[in-house]
XYZ file of N, CA and C in Angstrom:
699
model
N 124.208 106.530 129.499
C 123.302 107.215 128.589
C 123.999 107.445 127.247
N 123.308 107.120 126.162
C 123.877 107.324 124.831
C 124.002 108.815 124.555
N 125.082 109.208 123.870
C 125.321 110.608 123.538
C 125.659 110.682 122.055
N 124.876 111.428 121.292
C 125.082 111.536 119.857
C 125.715 112.885 119.515
N 126.898 112.841 118.868
C 127.495 114.061 118.327
C 126.750 114.439 117.058
N 126.316 115.687 116.957
C 125.492 116.046 115.816
C 125.941 117.331 115.132
N 125.524 117.462 113.864
C 125.723 118.666 113.067
C 124.365 119.225 112.669
N 124.310 120.531 112.533
C 123.186 121.189 111.880
C 123.712 121.714 110.554
N 123.045 121.381 109.447
C 123.449 121.878 108.136
C 122.234 122.547 107.498
N 122.258 123.872 107.465
C 121.112 124.647 106.974
C 121.613 126.025 106.579
N 121.188 126.530 105.426
C 121.654 127.834 104.975
C 120.896 128.999 105.616
N 119.863 128.705 106.413
C 119.075 129.763 107.050
C 119.501 129.936 108.513
N 119.997 131.127 108.903
C 120.433 131.358 110.294
C 119.334 131.114 111.321
N 118.108 131.509 111.004
C 117.005 131.320 111.959
C 116.769 129.836 112.220
N 116.810 129.040 111.156
C 116.609 127.589 111.310
C 117.739 126.969 112.119
N 118.983 127.388 111.862
C 120.127 126.861 112.619
C 119.986 127.186 114.104
N 119.598 128.402 114.404
C 119.481 128.813 115.805
C 118.331 128.095 116.517
N 117.229 127.862 115.789
C 116.096 127.135 116.382
C 116.512 125.717 116.752
N 117.168 125.019 115.819
C 117.581 123.646 116.086
C 118.640 123.588 117.192
N 119.518 124.577 117.232
C 120.514 124.626 118.306
C 119.824 124.721 119.667
N 118.776 125.538 119.756
C 118.030 125.636 121.009
C 117.355 124.339 121.396
N 116.787 123.643 120.404
C 116.147 122.351 120.672
C 117.176 121.325 121.162
N 118.335 121.285 120.495
C 119.375 120.328 120.888
C 119.828 120.571 122.316
N 119.910 121.837 122.706
C 120.326 122.175 124.060
C 119.381 121.679 125.136
N 118.170 121.331 124.763
C 117.172 120.841 125.725
C 117.153 119.319 125.834
N 117.976 118.633 125.021
C 117.968 117.163 125.007
C 119.354 116.656 125.402
N 119.513 116.049 126.554
C 120.841 115.643 127.038
C 121.510 114.560 126.205
N 120.743 113.813 125.420
C 121.336 112.711 124.644
C 122.070 113.183 123.383
N 121.930 114.449 123.022
C 122.592 114.951 121.813
C 123.508 116.124 122.152
N 124.642 116.158 121.468
C 125.635 117.217 121.667
C 125.921 117.877 120.324
N 125.690 119.186 120.237
C 125.939 119.915 119.002
C 127.438 120.151 118.839
N 128.010 119.644 117.744
C 129.425 119.830 117.451
C 129.652 121.083 116.625
N 128.770 121.322 115.630
C 128.972 122.479 114.762
C 127.693 122.810 114.011
N 127.490 124.106 113.762
C 126.420 124.566 112.879
C 127.058 124.924 111.533
N 126.530 124.350 110.450
C 127.095 124.565 109.116
C 126.049 125.214 108.215
N 126.488 126.166 107.406
C 125.538 126.846 106.521
C 125.523 126.277 105.114
N 126.421 125.321 104.837
C 126.433 124.705 103.508
C 127.166 123.367 103.565
N 127.170 122.666 102.425
C 127.776 121.336 102.380
C 129.289 121.393 102.559
N 129.918 122.449 102.098
C 131.369 122.568 102.240
C 131.780 122.530 103.705
N 131.100 123.320 104.530
C 131.397 123.330 105.964
C 131.085 121.978 106.598
N 130.039 121.316 106.109
C 129.681 120.001 106.651
C 130.741 118.958 106.327
N 131.272 118.962 105.085
C 132.357 118.047 104.724
C 133.554 118.247 105.653
N 133.892 119.505 105.917
C 135.033 119.803 106.781
C 134.796 119.284 108.189
N 133.583 119.475 108.706
C 133.258 119.001 110.051
C 133.333 117.481 110.141
N 132.842 116.791 109.124
C 132.903 115.323 109.109
C 134.338 114.828 109.034
N 135.190 115.605 108.367
C 136.597 115.230 108.255
C 137.322 115.409 109.586
N 136.886 116.395 110.381
C 137.579 116.747 111.623
C 137.080 115.974 112.843
N 135.810 115.589 112.854
C 135.187 115.051 114.062
C 134.285 113.867 113.739
N 134.157 112.954 114.671
C 133.233 111.838 114.524
C 131.805 112.340 114.773
N 130.950 112.200 113.775
C 129.577 112.690 113.857
C 128.614 111.507 113.779
N 127.638 111.498 114.689
C 126.643 110.422 114.722
C 125.353 110.781 113.999
N 125.021 112.081 113.981
C 123.701 112.497 113.502
C 123.798 113.875 112.846
N 123.149 114.029 111.684
C 123.092 115.317 110.995
C 121.635 115.741 110.850
N 121.342 116.976 111.246
C 120.049 117.596 110.951
C 120.261 118.392 109.670
N 119.694 117.903 108.555
C 120.103 118.328 107.225
C 118.966 118.961 106.433
N 119.175 120.220 106.056
C 118.241 120.894 105.159
C 118.413 120.324 103.749
N 117.425 120.481 102.895
C 117.514 119.945 101.535
C 117.798 121.044 100.517
N 117.014 122.107 100.514
C 117.197 123.171 99.532
C 118.292 124.125 99.984
N 119.528 123.863 99.547
C 120.670 124.716 99.859
C 121.399 125.051 98.566
N 122.110 126.178 98.508
C 122.823 126.542 97.282
C 123.982 125.609 96.977
N 124.311 125.475 95.718
C 125.430 124.690 95.176
C 125.189 123.181 95.289
N 125.065 122.668 96.522
C 124.823 121.236 96.723
C 123.611 121.074 97.643
N 122.607 120.345 97.193
C 121.428 120.128 98.025
C 121.725 119.098 99.111
N 120.832 119.011 100.083
C 121.020 118.044 101.158
C 121.033 116.612 100.671
N 120.171 116.279 99.712
C 120.137 114.905 99.216
C 121.393 114.591 98.396
N 121.885 115.566 97.608
C 123.140 115.367 96.873
C 124.301 115.152 97.838
N 124.318 115.954 98.889
C 125.368 115.836 99.910
C 125.357 114.453 100.544
N 124.165 113.980 100.938
C 124.062 112.680 101.591
C 124.479 111.553 100.640
N 124.082 111.627 99.385
C 124.460 110.594 98.422
C 125.970 110.540 98.201
N 126.648 111.648 98.418
C 128.088 111.702 98.161
C 128.926 111.065 99.261
N 128.345 110.822 100.440
C 129.112 110.308 101.572
C 129.271 108.799 101.485
N 130.508 108.337 101.691
C 130.764 106.889 101.634
C 130.192 106.174 102.859
N 130.356 106.785 104.033
C 129.849 106.193 105.279
C 129.054 107.265 106.025
N 127.837 107.514 105.598
C 127.084 108.631 106.190
C 126.639 108.357 107.618
N 126.596 109.399 108.449
C 126.001 109.270 109.779
C 124.479 109.130 109.639
N 123.800 109.017 110.749
C 122.349 109.085 110.741
C 121.936 110.485 110.294
N 120.802 110.573 109.587
C 120.352 111.872 109.070
C 118.873 112.074 109.355
N 118.561 113.268 109.846
C 117.178 113.739 109.959
C 117.053 114.929 109.024
N 116.211 114.819 108.011
C 116.013 115.935 107.101
C 115.126 116.998 107.755
N 115.491 118.257 107.565
C 114.715 119.390 108.086
C 114.471 120.336 106.921
N 113.254 120.412 106.434
C 112.993 121.142 105.203
C 111.601 121.753 105.199
N 111.429 122.749 104.339
C 110.113 123.374 104.179
C 109.319 122.736 103.048
N 109.893 121.711 102.404
C 109.270 121.138 101.206
C 108.906 119.667 101.420
N 107.624 119.369 101.301
C 107.148 118.002 101.523
C 107.446 117.091 100.341
N 107.709 117.661 99.150
C 107.828 116.835 97.942
C 109.116 116.018 97.880
N 110.041 116.228 98.835
C 111.267 115.434 98.858
C 111.188 114.251 99.826
N 110.025 114.054 100.440
C 109.904 113.058 101.505
C 110.233 111.644 101.021
N 109.725 111.257 99.856
C 109.975 109.904 99.354
C 111.466 109.688 99.135
N 112.119 110.657 98.495
C 113.562 110.549 98.263
C 114.322 110.492 99.582
N 113.855 111.279 100.558
C 114.511 111.292 101.869
C 114.492 109.932 102.532
N 113.374 109.266 102.490
C 113.286 107.955 103.127
C 113.968 106.874 102.292
N 114.033 107.065 100.979
C 114.803 106.137 100.150
C 116.285 106.179 100.510
N 116.733 107.316 101.017
C 118.125 107.473 101.443
C 118.345 106.989 102.873
N 117.356 106.297 103.408
C 117.464 105.689 104.736
C 117.594 106.725 105.853
N 116.948 107.872 105.681
C 116.975 108.884 106.733
C 116.177 108.403 107.943
N 116.553 108.925 109.096
C 115.862 108.569 110.342
C 114.461 109.159 110.363
N 114.345 110.412 109.912
C 113.059 111.098 109.951
C 113.084 112.259 108.969
N 111.910 112.818 108.719
C 111.751 113.906 107.755
C 110.874 114.958 108.417
N 111.472 116.069 108.840
C 110.752 117.095 109.589
C 110.435 118.278 108.691
N 109.177 118.668 108.677
C 108.749 119.817 107.881
C 108.754 121.085 108.729
N 109.341 122.145 108.182
C 109.352 123.442 108.859
C 107.976 124.093 108.748
N 107.524 124.824 109.768
C 108.198 125.077 111.050
C 108.184 123.836 111.942
N 109.308 123.546 112.553
C 109.483 122.324 113.341
C 109.199 122.606 114.812
N 108.302 121.819 115.393
C 108.017 121.965 116.817
C 109.019 121.155 117.636
N 109.184 121.539 118.893
C 110.109 120.791 119.742
C 109.635 119.353 119.928
N 108.334 119.144 120.061
C 107.806 117.785 120.258
C 108.176 116.882 119.082
N 108.011 117.405 117.871
C 108.330 116.605 116.680
C 109.840 116.372 116.579
N 110.625 117.382 116.934
C 112.080 117.261 116.911
C 112.539 116.195 117.907
N 111.951 116.209 119.084
C 112.312 115.235 120.118
C 112.014 113.807 119.659
N 110.890 113.629 118.972
C 110.553 112.297 118.449
C 111.616 111.808 117.458
N 112.093 112.722 116.608
C 113.124 112.354 115.630
C 114.418 111.950 116.328
N 114.777 112.664 117.386
C 115.995 112.333 118.132
C 115.875 110.949 118.756
N 114.714 110.628 119.291
C 114.520 109.311 119.894
C 114.636 108.204 118.849
N 114.156 108.470 117.636
C 114.316 107.490 116.555
C 115.794 107.272 116.240
N 116.554 108.361 116.254
C 117.991 108.251 115.996
C 118.681 107.449 117.090
N 118.294 107.670 118.326
C 118.865 106.914 119.445
C 118.547 105.431 119.295
N 117.324 105.124 118.873
C 116.947 103.728 118.646
C 117.810 103.094 117.559
N 118.109 103.859 116.503
C 118.950 103.346 115.418
C 120.366 103.047 115.915
N 120.811 103.780 116.930
C 122.179 103.634 117.413
C 122.348 102.470 118.391
N 121.242 101.906 118.869
C 121.338 100.790 119.801
C 121.644 99.512 119.044
N 122.240 98.506 119.702
C 122.575 97.238 119.027
C 121.377 96.527 118.430
N 120.185 96.776 118.982
C 118.994 96.100 118.475
C 118.499 96.712 117.176
N 119.020 97.905 116.844
C 118.557 98.580 115.635
C 119.756 99.064 114.813
N 120.568 98.152 114.293
C 121.715 98.590 113.495
C 121.271 99.281 112.204
N 122.032 100.284 111.790
C 121.712 100.995 110.556
C 122.256 100.236 109.357
N 121.392 99.890 108.399
C 121.895 99.196 107.210
C 122.841 100.082 106.423
N 123.879 99.477 105.831
C 124.846 100.230 105.043
C 124.264 100.523 103.659
N 124.207 101.793 103.251
C 123.687 102.105 101.928
C 124.647 101.669 100.834
N 124.093 101.402 99.667
C 124.930 101.027 98.538
C 125.743 102.235 98.071
N 127.032 102.036 97.856
C 127.894 103.130 97.441
C 127.775 103.337 95.934
N 127.417 104.543 95.478
C 127.301 104.774 94.036
C 128.669 104.801 93.378
N 128.720 104.496 92.069
C 129.976 104.532 91.325
C 130.013 105.761 90.416
N 129.391 106.847 90.856
C 129.331 108.085 90.093
C 129.133 109.259 91.050
N 129.339 110.459 90.533
C 129.011 111.672 91.276
C 128.173 112.563 90.366
N 127.454 113.501 90.964
C 126.740 114.518 90.203
C 127.363 115.877 90.500
N 127.576 116.675 89.451
C 128.082 118.031 89.619
C 127.161 118.987 88.873
N 127.187 120.259 89.281
C 126.361 121.263 88.624
C 127.127 121.914 87.489
N 126.508 121.931 86.306
C 127.062 122.585 85.130
C 125.933 123.286 84.387
N 126.049 124.612 84.229
C 125.057 125.378 83.467
C 123.630 125.111 83.957
N 123.437 125.241 85.258
C 122.096 125.120 85.881
C 121.492 123.725 85.771
N 122.330 122.724 85.515
C 121.808 121.349 85.520
C 122.823 120.433 86.202
N 122.346 119.263 86.640
C 123.208 118.277 87.267
C 123.731 117.315 86.207
N 125.030 117.119 86.194
C 125.668 116.230 85.229
C 126.272 115.046 85.970
N 125.983 113.852 85.506
C 126.538 112.641 86.118
C 127.912 112.340 85.517
N 128.879 112.040 86.380
C 130.214 111.619 85.939
C 130.531 110.294 86.621
N 130.731 109.243 85.839
C 131.108 107.948 86.406
C 132.543 108.012 86.924
N 132.795 107.368 88.047
C 134.143 107.345 88.621
C 135.171 106.879 87.589
N 134.810 105.870 86.816
C 135.749 105.276 85.863
C 136.151 106.236 84.755
N 135.362 107.297 84.526
C 135.660 108.249 83.454
C 136.618 109.351 83.902
N 136.822 109.472 85.192
C 137.654 110.564 85.710
C 139.133 110.192 85.640
N 139.933 111.058 85.053
C 141.390 110.870 85.037
C 142.011 111.480 86.294
N 141.746 112.777 86.497
C 142.264 113.447 87.684
C 141.496 114.733 87.939
N 141.714 115.313 89.117
C 141.091 116.569 89.510
C 142.184 117.544 89.922
N 142.010 118.812 89.547
C 143.004 119.825 89.879
C 142.338 121.009 90.556
N 142.854 121.396 91.711
C 142.305 122.529 92.450
C 142.769 123.837 91.829
N 141.871 124.814 91.852
C 142.203 126.170 91.405
C 141.490 127.146 92.338
N 142.206 127.556 93.395
C 141.641 128.393 94.470
C 140.448 127.667 95.077
N 139.248 128.281 95.054
C 138.066 127.668 95.661
C 137.282 126.809 94.663
N 137.890 126.521 93.504
C 137.208 125.764 92.466
C 138.039 124.534 92.098
N 137.494 123.703 91.208
C 138.215 122.517 90.751
C 137.927 122.239 89.290
N 138.948 121.704 88.619
C 138.786 121.137 87.287
C 138.706 119.619 87.437
N 137.757 119.008 86.719
C 137.657 117.546 86.653
C 137.970 117.140 85.222
N 139.029 116.361 85.033
C 139.478 115.953 83.699
C 139.032 114.516 83.421
N 138.354 114.338 82.300
C 137.827 113.019 81.935
C 138.230 112.670 80.496
N 138.648 111.443 80.280
C 138.921 110.963 78.938
C 140.029 111.677 78.207
N 140.875 112.390 78.948
C 141.989 113.063 78.313
C 141.630 114.381 77.658
N 140.342 114.641 77.395
C 139.927 115.855 76.707
C 138.799 116.594 77.436
N 137.792 115.861 77.861
C 136.640 116.484 78.508
C 137.039 116.984 79.887
N 136.616 118.196 80.223
C 136.887 118.704 81.562
C 135.733 119.583 82.033
N 135.527 119.572 83.341
C 134.458 120.336 83.959
C 135.058 121.276 85.003
N 134.518 122.483 85.098
C 134.952 123.466 86.083
C 133.833 123.599 87.111
N 134.111 123.263 88.368
C 133.064 123.221 89.381
C 133.403 124.106 90.570
N 132.373 124.657 91.168
C 132.528 125.515 92.343
C 132.551 124.663 93.609
N 133.609 123.877 93.748
C 133.749 122.988 94.897
C 135.225 122.880 95.265
N 135.499 122.741 96.564
C 136.871 122.534 97.020
C 137.322 121.113 96.676
N 138.620 120.934 96.479
C 139.148 119.603 96.200
C 138.866 118.644 97.349
N 138.934 119.133 98.588
C 138.658 118.283 99.743
C 137.234 117.732 99.683
N 136.289 118.558 99.246
C 134.898 118.122 99.145
C 134.758 117.005 98.115
N 135.394 117.179 96.969
C 135.328 116.146 95.931
C 136.051 114.880 96.370
N 137.139 115.031 97.120
C 137.859 113.868 97.631
C 136.962 113.039 98.538
N 136.130 113.707 99.347
C 135.203 112.994 100.221
C 134.122 112.260 99.428
N 133.803 112.773 98.255
C 132.751 112.176 97.440
C 133.232 110.958 96.654
N 134.533 110.829 96.461
C 135.083 109.752 95.633
C 135.660 108.627 96.493
N 135.623 107.373 96.029
C 136.089 106.240 96.837
C 137.600 106.277 97.073
N 138.007 106.130 98.329
C 139.423 106.230 98.706
C 140.258 105.091 98.136
N 139.637 103.976 97.809
C 140.411 102.855 97.253
C 140.686 103.022 95.758
N 140.072 104.022 95.136
C 140.270 104.246 93.706
C 140.946 105.581 93.395
N 140.818 106.539 94.297
C 141.371 107.871 94.061
C 142.348 108.238 95.178
N 143.439 108.898 94.786
C 144.479 109.224 95.753
C 144.954 110.664 95.569
N 145.053 111.377 96.665
C 145.640 112.721 96.658
C 147.144 112.557 96.485
N 147.733 113.181 95.455
C 149.173 113.065 95.237
C 149.885 114.412 95.400
N 149.094 115.458 95.640
C 149.613 116.812 95.738
C 148.485 117.634 96.354
N 148.811 118.727 96.983
C 147.707 119.490 97.596
C 146.738 120.040 96.547
N 147.167 120.045 95.274
C 146.298 120.543 94.203
C 145.785 119.459 93.258
N 146.160 118.191 93.493
C 145.789 117.131 92.558
C 145.257 115.885 93.278
N 144.204 115.320 92.687
C 143.642 114.038 93.103
C 143.536 113.177 91.846
N 144.076 111.954 91.881
C 144.121 111.147 90.658
C 143.363 109.834 90.812
N 142.864 109.353 89.674
C 142.283 108.019 89.592
C 143.451 107.044 89.437
N 143.651 106.170 90.412
C 144.811 105.271 90.404
C 144.859 104.388 89.160
N 143.708 104.039 88.626
C 143.679 103.149 87.459
C 144.139 103.846 86.180
N 144.268 105.159 86.205
C 144.664 105.918 85.016
C 146.164 106.199 84.964
N 146.893 105.785 85.995
C 148.334 106.062 86.029
C 149.047 105.205 84.991
N 149.851 105.863 84.138
C 150.594 105.171 83.093
C 152.064 104.968 83.466
N 152.641 105.927 84.193
C 154.069 105.821 84.522
C 154.417 106.792 85.649
N 155.508 106.465 86.365
C 156.073 107.353 87.376
C 157.538 107.580 87.042
N 157.947 108.828 87.111
C 159.340 109.156 86.866
C 159.753 110.253 87.844
N 160.594 109.869 88.802
C 161.009 110.825 89.814
C 159.812 111.323 90.601
N 159.624 112.625 90.615
C 158.493 113.226 91.320
C 157.384 113.635 90.361
N 157.273 112.894 89.273
C 156.244 113.183 88.264
C 155.457 111.918 87.952
N 154.170 112.105 87.752
C 153.271 110.994 87.442
C 152.638 111.266 86.083
N 152.577 110.246 85.224
C 152.006 110.406 83.890
C 150.625 109.768 83.810
N 149.649 110.558 83.318
C 148.285 110.087 83.061
C 147.943 110.485 81.641
N 147.802 109.512 80.756
C 147.583 109.801 79.333
C 148.687 110.755 78.867
N 148.306 111.943 78.385
C 149.310 112.904 77.907
C 149.690 113.921 78.978
N 149.072 113.821 80.177
C 149.330 114.777 81.248
C 150.458 114.304 82.149
N 151.248 115.253 82.630
C 152.251 114.977 83.653
C 151.925 115.809 84.874
N 151.867 115.136 86.038
C 151.411 115.779 87.267
C 152.486 115.645 88.333
N 152.750 116.714 89.078
C 153.763 116.631 90.137
C 153.267 115.824 91.332
N 154.178 115.105 91.973
C 153.873 114.367 93.198
C 154.437 115.149 94.379
N 153.593 115.555 95.302
C 154.038 116.304 96.471
C 154.814 115.403 97.418
N 155.822 115.971 98.062
C 156.668 115.176 98.962
C 155.870 114.547 100.091
N 154.850 115.234 100.580
C 154.052 114.721 101.703
C 153.091 113.610 101.296
N 152.918 113.403 99.995
C 151.944 112.427 99.513
C 152.607 111.215 98.856
N 153.902 111.285 98.632
C 154.582 110.255 97.848
C 154.520 108.873 98.499
N 154.798 108.784 99.801
C 154.852 107.478 100.465
C 153.516 106.756 100.404
N 152.431 107.474 100.678
C 151.120 106.845 100.653
C 150.749 106.404 99.227
N 151.149 107.197 98.235
C 150.895 106.808 96.849
C 151.620 105.512 96.513
N 152.870 105.408 96.923
C 153.648 104.193 96.653
C 153.002 102.965 97.314
N 152.504 103.160 98.539
C 151.833 102.060 99.243
C 150.575 101.637 98.517
N 149.818 102.620 98.036
C 148.593 102.307 97.313
C 148.881 101.527 96.037
N 150.015 101.841 95.410
C 150.384 101.175 94.156
C 151.172 99.891 94.382
N 151.439 99.570 95.661
C 152.196 98.356 95.967
C 153.652 98.432 95.598
N 154.216 99.647 95.658
C 155.620 99.843 95.271
C 156.495 100.128 96.472
């Protein structure tokens, strides 16, 4: 029997508890974690192999659709939302199903069966196109930043600075780990617990210091070997 590891991502406790009860009634799905926001979901995806996410759309800081677009290799997704106007976007993102709240068990069960069908060899999930940009929130609006424009990212407690073009910088309410998950691993490398750099922007290395334009960034001892491998050194 197929068994799908799943996440619930919803900022409403009542909705999380309802879906947890539904999952408990279906032997083919196993709840790994309940998450109240995208940050917790990124952490869960980093820690465990997840097959299916039950994903709310209207959440603070990062919406469900923004979260899904940021993943390089997303699991199967069933959207769970109170808003019908996101349905077209949801299916454009190759979601398994789109459930409108209040969600009945019968409708939930149908969505799970669709996910199981997607997981069988006869129904492989097509790989979505990976975007070459990210969206971040600045002053109540979403701002697009192309990967190629980013020089490096620096963590500051629970926030991050994104440095672009040597001068432009953005301050975002996101963990560095979350942004690392959103950016392509073949282009960006963690070089310190507080720094993530665009490999194409590296100008020089000297000892335990890396130069990017006019910036000098420390290289953490735990990250040096992997950085050298990435650079072919």
